PDB file of C-alpha atoms and ligand atoms in Angstrom:
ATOM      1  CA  UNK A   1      87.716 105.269  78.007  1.00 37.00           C
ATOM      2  CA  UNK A   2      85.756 107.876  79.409  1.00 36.00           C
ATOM      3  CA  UNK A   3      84.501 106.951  83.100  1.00 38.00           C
ATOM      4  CA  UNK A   4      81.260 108.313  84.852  1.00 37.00           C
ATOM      5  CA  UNK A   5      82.036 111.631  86.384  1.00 38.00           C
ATOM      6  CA  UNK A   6      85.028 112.013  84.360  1.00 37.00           C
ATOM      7  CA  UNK A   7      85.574 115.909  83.790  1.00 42.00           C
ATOM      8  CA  UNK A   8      86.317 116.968  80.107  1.00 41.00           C
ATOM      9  CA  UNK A   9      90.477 115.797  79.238  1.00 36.00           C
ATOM     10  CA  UNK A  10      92.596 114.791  76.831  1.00 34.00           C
ATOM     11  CA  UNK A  11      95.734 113.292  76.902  1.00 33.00           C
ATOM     12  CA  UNK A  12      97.927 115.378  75.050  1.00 34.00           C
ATOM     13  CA  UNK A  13     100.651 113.816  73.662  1.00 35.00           C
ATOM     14  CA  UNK A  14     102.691 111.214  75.381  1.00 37.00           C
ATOM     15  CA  UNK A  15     102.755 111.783  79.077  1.00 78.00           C
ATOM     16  CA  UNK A  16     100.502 114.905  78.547  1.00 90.00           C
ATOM     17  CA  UNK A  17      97.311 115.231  80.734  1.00 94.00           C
ATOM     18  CA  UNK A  18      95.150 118.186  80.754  1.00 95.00           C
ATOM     19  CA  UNK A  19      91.727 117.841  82.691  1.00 96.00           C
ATOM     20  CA  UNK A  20      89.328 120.572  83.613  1.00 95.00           C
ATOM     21  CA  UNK A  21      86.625 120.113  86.497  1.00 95.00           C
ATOM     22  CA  UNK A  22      88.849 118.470  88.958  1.00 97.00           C
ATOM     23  CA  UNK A  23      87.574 119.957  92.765  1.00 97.00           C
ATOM     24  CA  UNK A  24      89.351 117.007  94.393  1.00 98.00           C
ATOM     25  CA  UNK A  25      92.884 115.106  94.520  1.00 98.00           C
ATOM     26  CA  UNK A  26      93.403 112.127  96.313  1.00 98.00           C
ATOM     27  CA  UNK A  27      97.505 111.520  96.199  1.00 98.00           C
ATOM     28  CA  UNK A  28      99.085 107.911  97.006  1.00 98.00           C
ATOM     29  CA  UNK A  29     102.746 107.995  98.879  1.00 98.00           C
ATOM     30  CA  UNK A  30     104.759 105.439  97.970  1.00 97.00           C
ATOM     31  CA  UNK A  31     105.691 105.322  94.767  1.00 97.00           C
ATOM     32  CA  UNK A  32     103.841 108.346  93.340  1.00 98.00           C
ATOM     33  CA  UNK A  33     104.934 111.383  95.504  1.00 98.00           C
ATOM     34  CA  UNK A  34     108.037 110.023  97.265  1.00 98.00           C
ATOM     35  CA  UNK A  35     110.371 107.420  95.786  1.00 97.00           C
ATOM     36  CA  UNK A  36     109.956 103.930  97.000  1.00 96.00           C
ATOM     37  CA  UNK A  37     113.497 104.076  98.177  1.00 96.00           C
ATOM     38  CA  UNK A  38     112.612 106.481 100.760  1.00 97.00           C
ATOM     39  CA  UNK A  39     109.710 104.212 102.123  1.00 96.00           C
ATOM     40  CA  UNK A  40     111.179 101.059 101.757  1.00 94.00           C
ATOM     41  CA  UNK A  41     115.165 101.738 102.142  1.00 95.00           C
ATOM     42  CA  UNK A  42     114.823 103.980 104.936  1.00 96.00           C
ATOM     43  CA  UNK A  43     111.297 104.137 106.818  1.00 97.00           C
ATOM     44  CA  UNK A  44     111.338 100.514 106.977  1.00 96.00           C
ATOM     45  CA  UNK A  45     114.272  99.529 108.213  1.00 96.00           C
ATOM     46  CA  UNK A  46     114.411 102.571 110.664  1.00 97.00           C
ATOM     47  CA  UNK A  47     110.801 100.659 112.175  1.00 97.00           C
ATOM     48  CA  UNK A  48     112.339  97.280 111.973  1.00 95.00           C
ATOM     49  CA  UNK A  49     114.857  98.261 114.116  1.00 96.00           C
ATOM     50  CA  UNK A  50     113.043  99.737 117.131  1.00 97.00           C
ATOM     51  CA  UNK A  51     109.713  97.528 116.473  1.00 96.00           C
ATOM     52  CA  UNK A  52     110.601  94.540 119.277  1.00 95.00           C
ATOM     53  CA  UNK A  53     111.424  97.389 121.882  1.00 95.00           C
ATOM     54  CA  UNK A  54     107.860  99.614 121.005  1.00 96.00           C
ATOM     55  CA  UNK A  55     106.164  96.248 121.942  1.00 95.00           C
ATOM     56  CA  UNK A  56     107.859  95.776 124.954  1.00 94.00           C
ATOM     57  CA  UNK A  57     107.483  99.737 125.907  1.00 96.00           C
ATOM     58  CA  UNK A  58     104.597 100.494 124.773  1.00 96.00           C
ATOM     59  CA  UNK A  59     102.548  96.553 125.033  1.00 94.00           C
ATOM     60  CA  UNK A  60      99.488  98.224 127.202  1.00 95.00           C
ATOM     61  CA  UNK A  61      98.694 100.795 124.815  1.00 96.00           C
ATOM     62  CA  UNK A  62      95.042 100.232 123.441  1.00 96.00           C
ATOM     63  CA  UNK A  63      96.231 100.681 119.635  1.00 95.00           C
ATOM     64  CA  UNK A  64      99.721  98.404 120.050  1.00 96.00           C
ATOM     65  CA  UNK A  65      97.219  95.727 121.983  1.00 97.00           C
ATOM     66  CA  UNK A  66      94.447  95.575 118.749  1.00 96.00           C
ATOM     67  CA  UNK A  67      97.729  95.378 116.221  1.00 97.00           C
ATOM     68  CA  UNK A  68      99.359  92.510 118.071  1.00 97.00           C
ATOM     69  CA  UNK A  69      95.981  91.148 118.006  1.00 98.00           C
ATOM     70  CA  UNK A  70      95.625  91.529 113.974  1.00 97.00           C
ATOM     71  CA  UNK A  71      98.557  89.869 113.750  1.00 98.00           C
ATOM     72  CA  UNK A  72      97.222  86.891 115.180  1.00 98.00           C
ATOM     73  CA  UNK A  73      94.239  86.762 113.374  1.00 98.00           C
ATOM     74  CA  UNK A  74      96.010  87.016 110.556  1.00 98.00           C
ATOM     75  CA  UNK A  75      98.820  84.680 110.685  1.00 98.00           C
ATOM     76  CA  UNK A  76      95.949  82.559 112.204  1.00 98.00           C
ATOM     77  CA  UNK A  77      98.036  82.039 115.233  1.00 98.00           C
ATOM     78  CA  UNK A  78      95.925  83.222 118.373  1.00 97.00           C
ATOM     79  CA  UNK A  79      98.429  82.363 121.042  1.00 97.00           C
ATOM     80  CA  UNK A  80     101.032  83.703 119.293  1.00 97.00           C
ATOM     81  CA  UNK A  81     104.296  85.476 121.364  1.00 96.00           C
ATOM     82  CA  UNK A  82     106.097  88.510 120.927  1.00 94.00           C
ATOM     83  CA  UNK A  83     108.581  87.169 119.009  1.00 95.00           C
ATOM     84  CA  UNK A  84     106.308  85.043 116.738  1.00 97.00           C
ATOM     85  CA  UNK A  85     104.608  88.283 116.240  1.00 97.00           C
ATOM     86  CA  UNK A  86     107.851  90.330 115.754  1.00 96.00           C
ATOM     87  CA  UNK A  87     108.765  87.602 113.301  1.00 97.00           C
ATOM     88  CA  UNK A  88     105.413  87.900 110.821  1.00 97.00           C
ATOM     89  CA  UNK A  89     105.554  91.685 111.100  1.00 97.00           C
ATOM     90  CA  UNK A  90     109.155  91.316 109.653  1.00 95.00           C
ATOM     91  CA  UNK A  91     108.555  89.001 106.947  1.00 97.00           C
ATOM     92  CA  UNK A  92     105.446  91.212 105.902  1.00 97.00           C
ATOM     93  CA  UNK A  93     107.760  94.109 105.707  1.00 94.00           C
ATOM     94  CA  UNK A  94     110.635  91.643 104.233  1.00 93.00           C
ATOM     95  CA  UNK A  95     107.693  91.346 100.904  1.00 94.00           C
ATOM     96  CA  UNK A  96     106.280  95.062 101.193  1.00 90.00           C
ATOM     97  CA  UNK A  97     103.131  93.513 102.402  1.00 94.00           C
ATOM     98  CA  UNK A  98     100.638  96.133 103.076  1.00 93.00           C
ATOM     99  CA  UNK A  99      98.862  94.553 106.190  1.00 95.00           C
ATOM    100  CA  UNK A 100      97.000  96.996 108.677  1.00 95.00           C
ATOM    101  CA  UNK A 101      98.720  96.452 111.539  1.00 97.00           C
ATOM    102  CA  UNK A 102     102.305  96.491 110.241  1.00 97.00           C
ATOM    103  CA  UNK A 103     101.402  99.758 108.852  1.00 96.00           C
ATOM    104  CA  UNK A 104      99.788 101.054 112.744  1.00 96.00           C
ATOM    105  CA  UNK A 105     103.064 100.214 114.574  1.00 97.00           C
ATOM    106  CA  UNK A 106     105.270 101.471 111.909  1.00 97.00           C
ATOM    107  CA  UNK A 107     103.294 104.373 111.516  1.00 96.00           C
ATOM    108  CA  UNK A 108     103.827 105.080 115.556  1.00 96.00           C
ATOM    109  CA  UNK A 109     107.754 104.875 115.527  1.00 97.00           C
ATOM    110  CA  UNK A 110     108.045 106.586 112.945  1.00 97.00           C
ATOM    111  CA  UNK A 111     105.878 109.660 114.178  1.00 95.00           C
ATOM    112  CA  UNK A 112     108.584 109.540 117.083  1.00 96.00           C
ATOM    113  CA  UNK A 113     111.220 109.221 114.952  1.00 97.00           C
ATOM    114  CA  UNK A 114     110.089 112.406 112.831  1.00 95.00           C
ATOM    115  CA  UNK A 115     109.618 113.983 116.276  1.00 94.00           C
ATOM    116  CA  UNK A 116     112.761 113.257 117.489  1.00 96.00           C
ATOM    117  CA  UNK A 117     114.611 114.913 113.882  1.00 94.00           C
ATOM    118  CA  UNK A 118     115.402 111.514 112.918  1.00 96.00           C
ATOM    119  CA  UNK A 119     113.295 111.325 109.922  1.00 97.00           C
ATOM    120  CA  UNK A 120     112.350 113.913 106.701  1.00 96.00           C
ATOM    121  CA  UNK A 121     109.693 113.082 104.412  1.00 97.00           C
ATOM    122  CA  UNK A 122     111.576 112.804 100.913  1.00 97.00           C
ATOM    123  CA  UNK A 123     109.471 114.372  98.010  1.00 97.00           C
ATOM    124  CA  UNK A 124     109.667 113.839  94.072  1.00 96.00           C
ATOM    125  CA  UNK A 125     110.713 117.359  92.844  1.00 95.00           C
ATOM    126  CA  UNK A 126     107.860 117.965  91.156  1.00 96.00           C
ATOM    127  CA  UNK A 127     105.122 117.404  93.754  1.00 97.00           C
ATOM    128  CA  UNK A 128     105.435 119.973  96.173  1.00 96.00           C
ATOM    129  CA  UNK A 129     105.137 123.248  93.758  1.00 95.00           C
ATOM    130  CA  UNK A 130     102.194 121.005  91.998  1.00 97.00           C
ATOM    131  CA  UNK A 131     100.284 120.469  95.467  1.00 97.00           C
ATOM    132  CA  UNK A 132     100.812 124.108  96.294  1.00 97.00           C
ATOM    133  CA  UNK A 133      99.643 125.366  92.498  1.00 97.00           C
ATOM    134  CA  UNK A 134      96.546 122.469  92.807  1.00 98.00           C
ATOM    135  CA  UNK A 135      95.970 123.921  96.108  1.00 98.00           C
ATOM    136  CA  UNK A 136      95.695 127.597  95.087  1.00 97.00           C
ATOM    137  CA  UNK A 137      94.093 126.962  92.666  1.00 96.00           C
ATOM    138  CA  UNK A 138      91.015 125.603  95.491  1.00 97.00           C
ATOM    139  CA  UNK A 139      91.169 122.003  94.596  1.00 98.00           C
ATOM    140  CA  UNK A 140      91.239 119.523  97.796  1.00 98.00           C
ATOM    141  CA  UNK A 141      93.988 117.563  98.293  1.00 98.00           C
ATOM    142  CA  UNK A 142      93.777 114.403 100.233  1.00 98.00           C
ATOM    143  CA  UNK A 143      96.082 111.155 100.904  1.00 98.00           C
ATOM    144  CA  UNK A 144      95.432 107.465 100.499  1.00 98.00           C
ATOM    145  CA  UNK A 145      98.319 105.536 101.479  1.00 98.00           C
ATOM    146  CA  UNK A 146      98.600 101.996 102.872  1.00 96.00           C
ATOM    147  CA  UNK A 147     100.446 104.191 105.758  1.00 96.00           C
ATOM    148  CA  UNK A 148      99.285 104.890 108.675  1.00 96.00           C
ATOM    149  CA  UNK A 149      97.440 107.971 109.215  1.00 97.00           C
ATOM    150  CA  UNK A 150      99.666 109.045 112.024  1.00 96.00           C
ATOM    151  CA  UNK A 151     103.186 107.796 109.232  1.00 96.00           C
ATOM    152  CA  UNK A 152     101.307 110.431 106.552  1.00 98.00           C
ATOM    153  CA  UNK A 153     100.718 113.565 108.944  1.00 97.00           C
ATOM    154  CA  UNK A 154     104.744 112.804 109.949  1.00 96.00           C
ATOM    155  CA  UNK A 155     105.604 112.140 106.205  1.00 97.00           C
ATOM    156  CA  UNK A 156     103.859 115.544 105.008  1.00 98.00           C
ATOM    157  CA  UNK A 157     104.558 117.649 108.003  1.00 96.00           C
ATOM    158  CA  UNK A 158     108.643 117.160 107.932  1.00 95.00           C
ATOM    159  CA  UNK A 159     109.235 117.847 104.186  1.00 94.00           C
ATOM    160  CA  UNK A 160     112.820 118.055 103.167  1.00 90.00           C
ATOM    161  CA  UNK A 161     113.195 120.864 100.817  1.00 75.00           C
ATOM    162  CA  UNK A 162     113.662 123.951 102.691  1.00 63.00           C
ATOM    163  CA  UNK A 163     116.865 125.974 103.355  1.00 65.00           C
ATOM    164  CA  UNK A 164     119.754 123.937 104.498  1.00 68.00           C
ATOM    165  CA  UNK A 165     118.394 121.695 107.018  1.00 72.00           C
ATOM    166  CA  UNK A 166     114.901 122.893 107.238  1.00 78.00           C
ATOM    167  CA  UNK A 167     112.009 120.741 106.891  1.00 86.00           C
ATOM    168  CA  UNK A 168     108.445 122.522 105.474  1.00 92.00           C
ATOM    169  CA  UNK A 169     105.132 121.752 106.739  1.00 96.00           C
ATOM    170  CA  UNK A 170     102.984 120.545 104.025  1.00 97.00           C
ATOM    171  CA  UNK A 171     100.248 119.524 106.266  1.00 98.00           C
ATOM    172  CA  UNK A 172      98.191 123.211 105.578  1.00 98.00           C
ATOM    173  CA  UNK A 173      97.723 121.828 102.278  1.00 98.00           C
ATOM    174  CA  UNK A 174      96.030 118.642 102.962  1.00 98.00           C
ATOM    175  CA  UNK A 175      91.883 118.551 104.129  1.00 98.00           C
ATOM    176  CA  UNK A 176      92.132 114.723 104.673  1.00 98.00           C
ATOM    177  CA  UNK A 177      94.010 111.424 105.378  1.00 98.00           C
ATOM    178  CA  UNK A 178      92.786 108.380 104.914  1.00 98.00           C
ATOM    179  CA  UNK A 179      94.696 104.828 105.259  1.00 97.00           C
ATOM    180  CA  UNK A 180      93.707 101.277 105.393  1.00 96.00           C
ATOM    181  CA  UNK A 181      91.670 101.045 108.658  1.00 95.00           C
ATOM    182  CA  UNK A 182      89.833 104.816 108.025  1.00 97.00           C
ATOM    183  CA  UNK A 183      88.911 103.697 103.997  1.00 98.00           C
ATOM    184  CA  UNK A 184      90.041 100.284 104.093  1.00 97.00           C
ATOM    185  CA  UNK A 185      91.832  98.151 101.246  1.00 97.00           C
ATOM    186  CA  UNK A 186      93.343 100.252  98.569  1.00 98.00           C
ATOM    187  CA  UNK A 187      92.032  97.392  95.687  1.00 98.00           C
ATOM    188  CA  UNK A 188      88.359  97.969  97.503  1.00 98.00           C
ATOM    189  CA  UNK A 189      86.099  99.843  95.574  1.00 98.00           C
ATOM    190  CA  UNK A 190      83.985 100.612  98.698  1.00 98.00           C
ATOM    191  CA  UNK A 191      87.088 102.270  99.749  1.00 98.00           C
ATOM    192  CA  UNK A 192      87.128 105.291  97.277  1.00 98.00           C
ATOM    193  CA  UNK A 193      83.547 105.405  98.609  1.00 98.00           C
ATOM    194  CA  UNK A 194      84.071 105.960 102.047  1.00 98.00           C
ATOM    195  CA  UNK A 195      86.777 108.282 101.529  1.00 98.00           C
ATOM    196  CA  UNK A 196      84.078 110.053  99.082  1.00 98.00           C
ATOM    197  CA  UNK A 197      81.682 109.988 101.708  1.00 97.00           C
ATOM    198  CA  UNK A 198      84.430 111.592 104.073  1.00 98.00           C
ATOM    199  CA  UNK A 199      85.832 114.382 101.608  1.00 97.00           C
ATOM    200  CA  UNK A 200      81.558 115.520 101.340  1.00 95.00           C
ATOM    201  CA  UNK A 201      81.167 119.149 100.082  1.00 93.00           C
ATOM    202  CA  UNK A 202      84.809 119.394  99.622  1.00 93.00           C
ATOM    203  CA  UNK A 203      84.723 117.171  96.624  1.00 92.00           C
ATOM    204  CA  UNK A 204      81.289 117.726  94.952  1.00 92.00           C
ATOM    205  CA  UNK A 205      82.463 115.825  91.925  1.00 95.00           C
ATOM    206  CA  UNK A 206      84.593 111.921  91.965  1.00 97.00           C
ATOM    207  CA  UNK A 207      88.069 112.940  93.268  1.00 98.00           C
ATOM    208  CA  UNK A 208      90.686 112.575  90.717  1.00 98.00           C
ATOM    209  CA  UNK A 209      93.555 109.622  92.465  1.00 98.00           C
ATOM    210  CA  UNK A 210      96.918 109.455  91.307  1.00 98.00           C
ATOM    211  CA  UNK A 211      98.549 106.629  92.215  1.00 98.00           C
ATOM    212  CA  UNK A 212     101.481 103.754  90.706  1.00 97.00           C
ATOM    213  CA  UNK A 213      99.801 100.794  91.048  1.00 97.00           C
ATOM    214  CA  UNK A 214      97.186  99.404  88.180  1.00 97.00           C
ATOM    215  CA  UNK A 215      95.370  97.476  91.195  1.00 98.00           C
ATOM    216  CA  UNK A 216      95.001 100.897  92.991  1.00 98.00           C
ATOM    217  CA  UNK A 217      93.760 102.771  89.375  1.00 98.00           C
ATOM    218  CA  UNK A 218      91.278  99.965  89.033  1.00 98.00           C
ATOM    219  CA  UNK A 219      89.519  99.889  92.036  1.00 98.00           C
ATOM    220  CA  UNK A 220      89.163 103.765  92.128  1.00 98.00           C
ATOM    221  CA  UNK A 221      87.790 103.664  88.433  1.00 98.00           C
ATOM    222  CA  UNK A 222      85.268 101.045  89.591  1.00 98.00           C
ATOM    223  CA  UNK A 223      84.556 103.957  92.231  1.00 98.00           C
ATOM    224  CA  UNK A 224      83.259 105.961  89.660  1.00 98.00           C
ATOM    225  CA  UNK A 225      86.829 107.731  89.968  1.00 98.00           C
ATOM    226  CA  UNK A 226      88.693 109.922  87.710  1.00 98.00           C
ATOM    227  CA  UNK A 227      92.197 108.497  87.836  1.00 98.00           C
ATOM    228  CA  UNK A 228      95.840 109.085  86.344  1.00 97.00           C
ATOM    229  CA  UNK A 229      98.703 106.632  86.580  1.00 97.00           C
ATOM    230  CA  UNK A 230     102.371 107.941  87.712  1.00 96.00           C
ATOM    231  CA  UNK A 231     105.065 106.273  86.013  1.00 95.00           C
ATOM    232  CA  UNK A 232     108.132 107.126  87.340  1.00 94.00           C
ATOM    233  CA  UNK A 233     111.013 106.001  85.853  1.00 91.00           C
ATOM    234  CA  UNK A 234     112.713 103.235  87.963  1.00 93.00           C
ATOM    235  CA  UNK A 235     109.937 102.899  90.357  1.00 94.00           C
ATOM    236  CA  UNK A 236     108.527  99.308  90.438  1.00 95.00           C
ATOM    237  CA  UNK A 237     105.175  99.495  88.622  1.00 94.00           C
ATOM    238  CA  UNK A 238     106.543 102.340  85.829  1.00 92.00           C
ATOM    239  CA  UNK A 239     106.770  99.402  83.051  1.00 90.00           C
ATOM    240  CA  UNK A 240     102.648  98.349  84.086  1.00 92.00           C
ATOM    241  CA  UNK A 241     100.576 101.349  83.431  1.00 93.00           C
ATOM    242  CA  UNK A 242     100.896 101.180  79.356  1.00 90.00           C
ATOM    243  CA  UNK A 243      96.595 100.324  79.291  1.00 90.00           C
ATOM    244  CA  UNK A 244      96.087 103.488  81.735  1.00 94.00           C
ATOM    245  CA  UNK A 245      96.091 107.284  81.027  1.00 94.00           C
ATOM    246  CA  UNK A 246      99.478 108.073  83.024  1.00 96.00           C
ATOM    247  CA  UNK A 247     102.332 110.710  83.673  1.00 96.00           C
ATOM    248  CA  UNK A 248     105.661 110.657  84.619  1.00 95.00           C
ATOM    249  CA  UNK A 249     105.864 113.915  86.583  1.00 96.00           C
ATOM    250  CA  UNK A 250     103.096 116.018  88.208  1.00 97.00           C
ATOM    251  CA  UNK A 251     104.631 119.000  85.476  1.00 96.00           C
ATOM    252  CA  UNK A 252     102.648 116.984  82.980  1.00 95.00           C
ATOM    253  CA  UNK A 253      99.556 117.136  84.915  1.00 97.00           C
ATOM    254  CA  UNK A 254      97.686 120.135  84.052  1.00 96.00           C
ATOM    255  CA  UNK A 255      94.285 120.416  85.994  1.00 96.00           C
ATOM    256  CA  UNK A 256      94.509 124.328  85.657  1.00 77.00           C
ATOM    257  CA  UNK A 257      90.699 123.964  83.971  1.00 64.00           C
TER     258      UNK A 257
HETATM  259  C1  LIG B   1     105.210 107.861 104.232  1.00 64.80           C
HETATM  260  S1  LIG B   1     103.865 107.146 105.021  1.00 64.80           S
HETATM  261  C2  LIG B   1     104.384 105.430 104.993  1.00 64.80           C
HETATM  262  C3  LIG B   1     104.187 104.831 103.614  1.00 64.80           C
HETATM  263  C4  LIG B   1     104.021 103.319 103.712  1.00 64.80           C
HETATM  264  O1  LIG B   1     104.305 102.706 104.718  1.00 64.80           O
HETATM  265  C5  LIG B   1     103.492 102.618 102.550  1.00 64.80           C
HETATM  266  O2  LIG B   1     103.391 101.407 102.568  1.00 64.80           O
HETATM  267  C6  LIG B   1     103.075 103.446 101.356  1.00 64.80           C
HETATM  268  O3  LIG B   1     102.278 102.696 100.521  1.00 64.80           O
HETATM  269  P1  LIG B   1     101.327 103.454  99.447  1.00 64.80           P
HETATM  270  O4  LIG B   1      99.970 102.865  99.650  1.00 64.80           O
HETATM  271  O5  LIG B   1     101.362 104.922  99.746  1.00 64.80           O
HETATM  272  O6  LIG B   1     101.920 103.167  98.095  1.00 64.80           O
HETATM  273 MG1   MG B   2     102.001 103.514  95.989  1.00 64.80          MG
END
């Protein structure tokens, strides 16, 4: 199905996708660049663990004070303690539930974590040498990620890869980062828009998204979106992109056009 703004592609062959016209890429994390191990079996229990003491360090900072505040609102609990709050934080992580302010705090220990060495951002072998080919090439690259802003700039900018222990810096390739307070809901097709709106001159035609999830491929197609599915094999959502134009590797994505 061709979609408004699509630029001239075919897929060729399965797992093939060749599109010319692309000026902008919009990249999801989880899932689609990095293994959802490395989110979910390390990031989140590395937040989990230090989450009760950043409230109790760091409870009069403006940001922690309007995520405690979510909370309630959302658990519909305005009177709500710490702990209550510590509690629906967990189970939200517990179910990979992408609510805003999980994702703020999280995002905030784990920027001091990366500070501190005690985190790398974990890559899919294939993405870095395709974000630095796209990004030669002069087409924008972008995140969207339920993360937090501040967990993407970390994620990017302490890239395991280099010699020995040395993490790269990935961050000179990116011109934007948007997450779920900046765009909003990643099933929102309003979101795309704003993050459309955002990107301006440096995306004159509908960003291309890659992403796992079918949710996240249909709201950016409603967007007037060009979009490809990853399908990674073993991540979650591989087996539920068979109705959507999809790779398995960014090596199959050709945007060289
Ligand atoms: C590496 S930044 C933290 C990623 C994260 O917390 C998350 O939930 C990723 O979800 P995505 O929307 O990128 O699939
Ligand atoms: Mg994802």
């Amino acid at each position: 199905m061709t979609r408004p703004g699509t630029p001239r592609g075919t897929v060729a062959g399965a797992g093939h996708v060749a599109l010319a016209g692309v000026t902008a890429v919009v990249l999801d994390i989880e899932g689609t660049v990095s293994p959802t191990e490395a989110v979910v079996g390390t990031l989140y229990p590395y937040a989990q663990a230090r989450l009760a003491g950043w409230l109790a360090q760091h409870g009069d900072d403006p940001e922690t004070v309007r995520a405690i505040a979510q909370v309630r609102e959302l658990i519909g609990e305005p009177d709500a303690d710490v702990t209550r709050v510590v509690a629906a934080l967990d189970d939200w992580r517990a179910r990979d539930v992408k609510a805003a302010p999980l994702k703020t705090l999280q995002g905030r220990i784990w920027a001091a974590g990366f500070a501190a060495g005690e985190l790398t951002g974990v890559f899919f072998d294939d993405v870095v040498p395709a974000l630095r080919r796209w990004h030669a090439a002069g087409i924008t690259l972008a995140v969207y990620s339920s993360g937090s802003v501040a967990a993407q700039r970390a994620w990017f900018g302490h890239a395991a890869g280099g010699a020995g222990d040395r993490r790269d810096d990935l961050r000179p390739l990116l011109a934007g980062y948007f997450d779920l307070d900046s765009a909003g809901p990643k099933t929102d097709p309003g979101s795309y828009a704003r993050i459309a709106a955002a990107l301006g001159a440096a995306a004159p035609r509908p960003p291309l998204f890659l992403t796992d999830r079918p949710t996240e491929l249909d709201a950016a197609n409603a967007a007037g979106w060009t979009t490809v599915g990853v399908a990674r094999p073993g991540e979650p959502y591989a087996g539920a992109l068979a109705g959507y134009r999809h790779v398995a590797s960014f090596a199959d994505l050709d945007l060289a056009g």
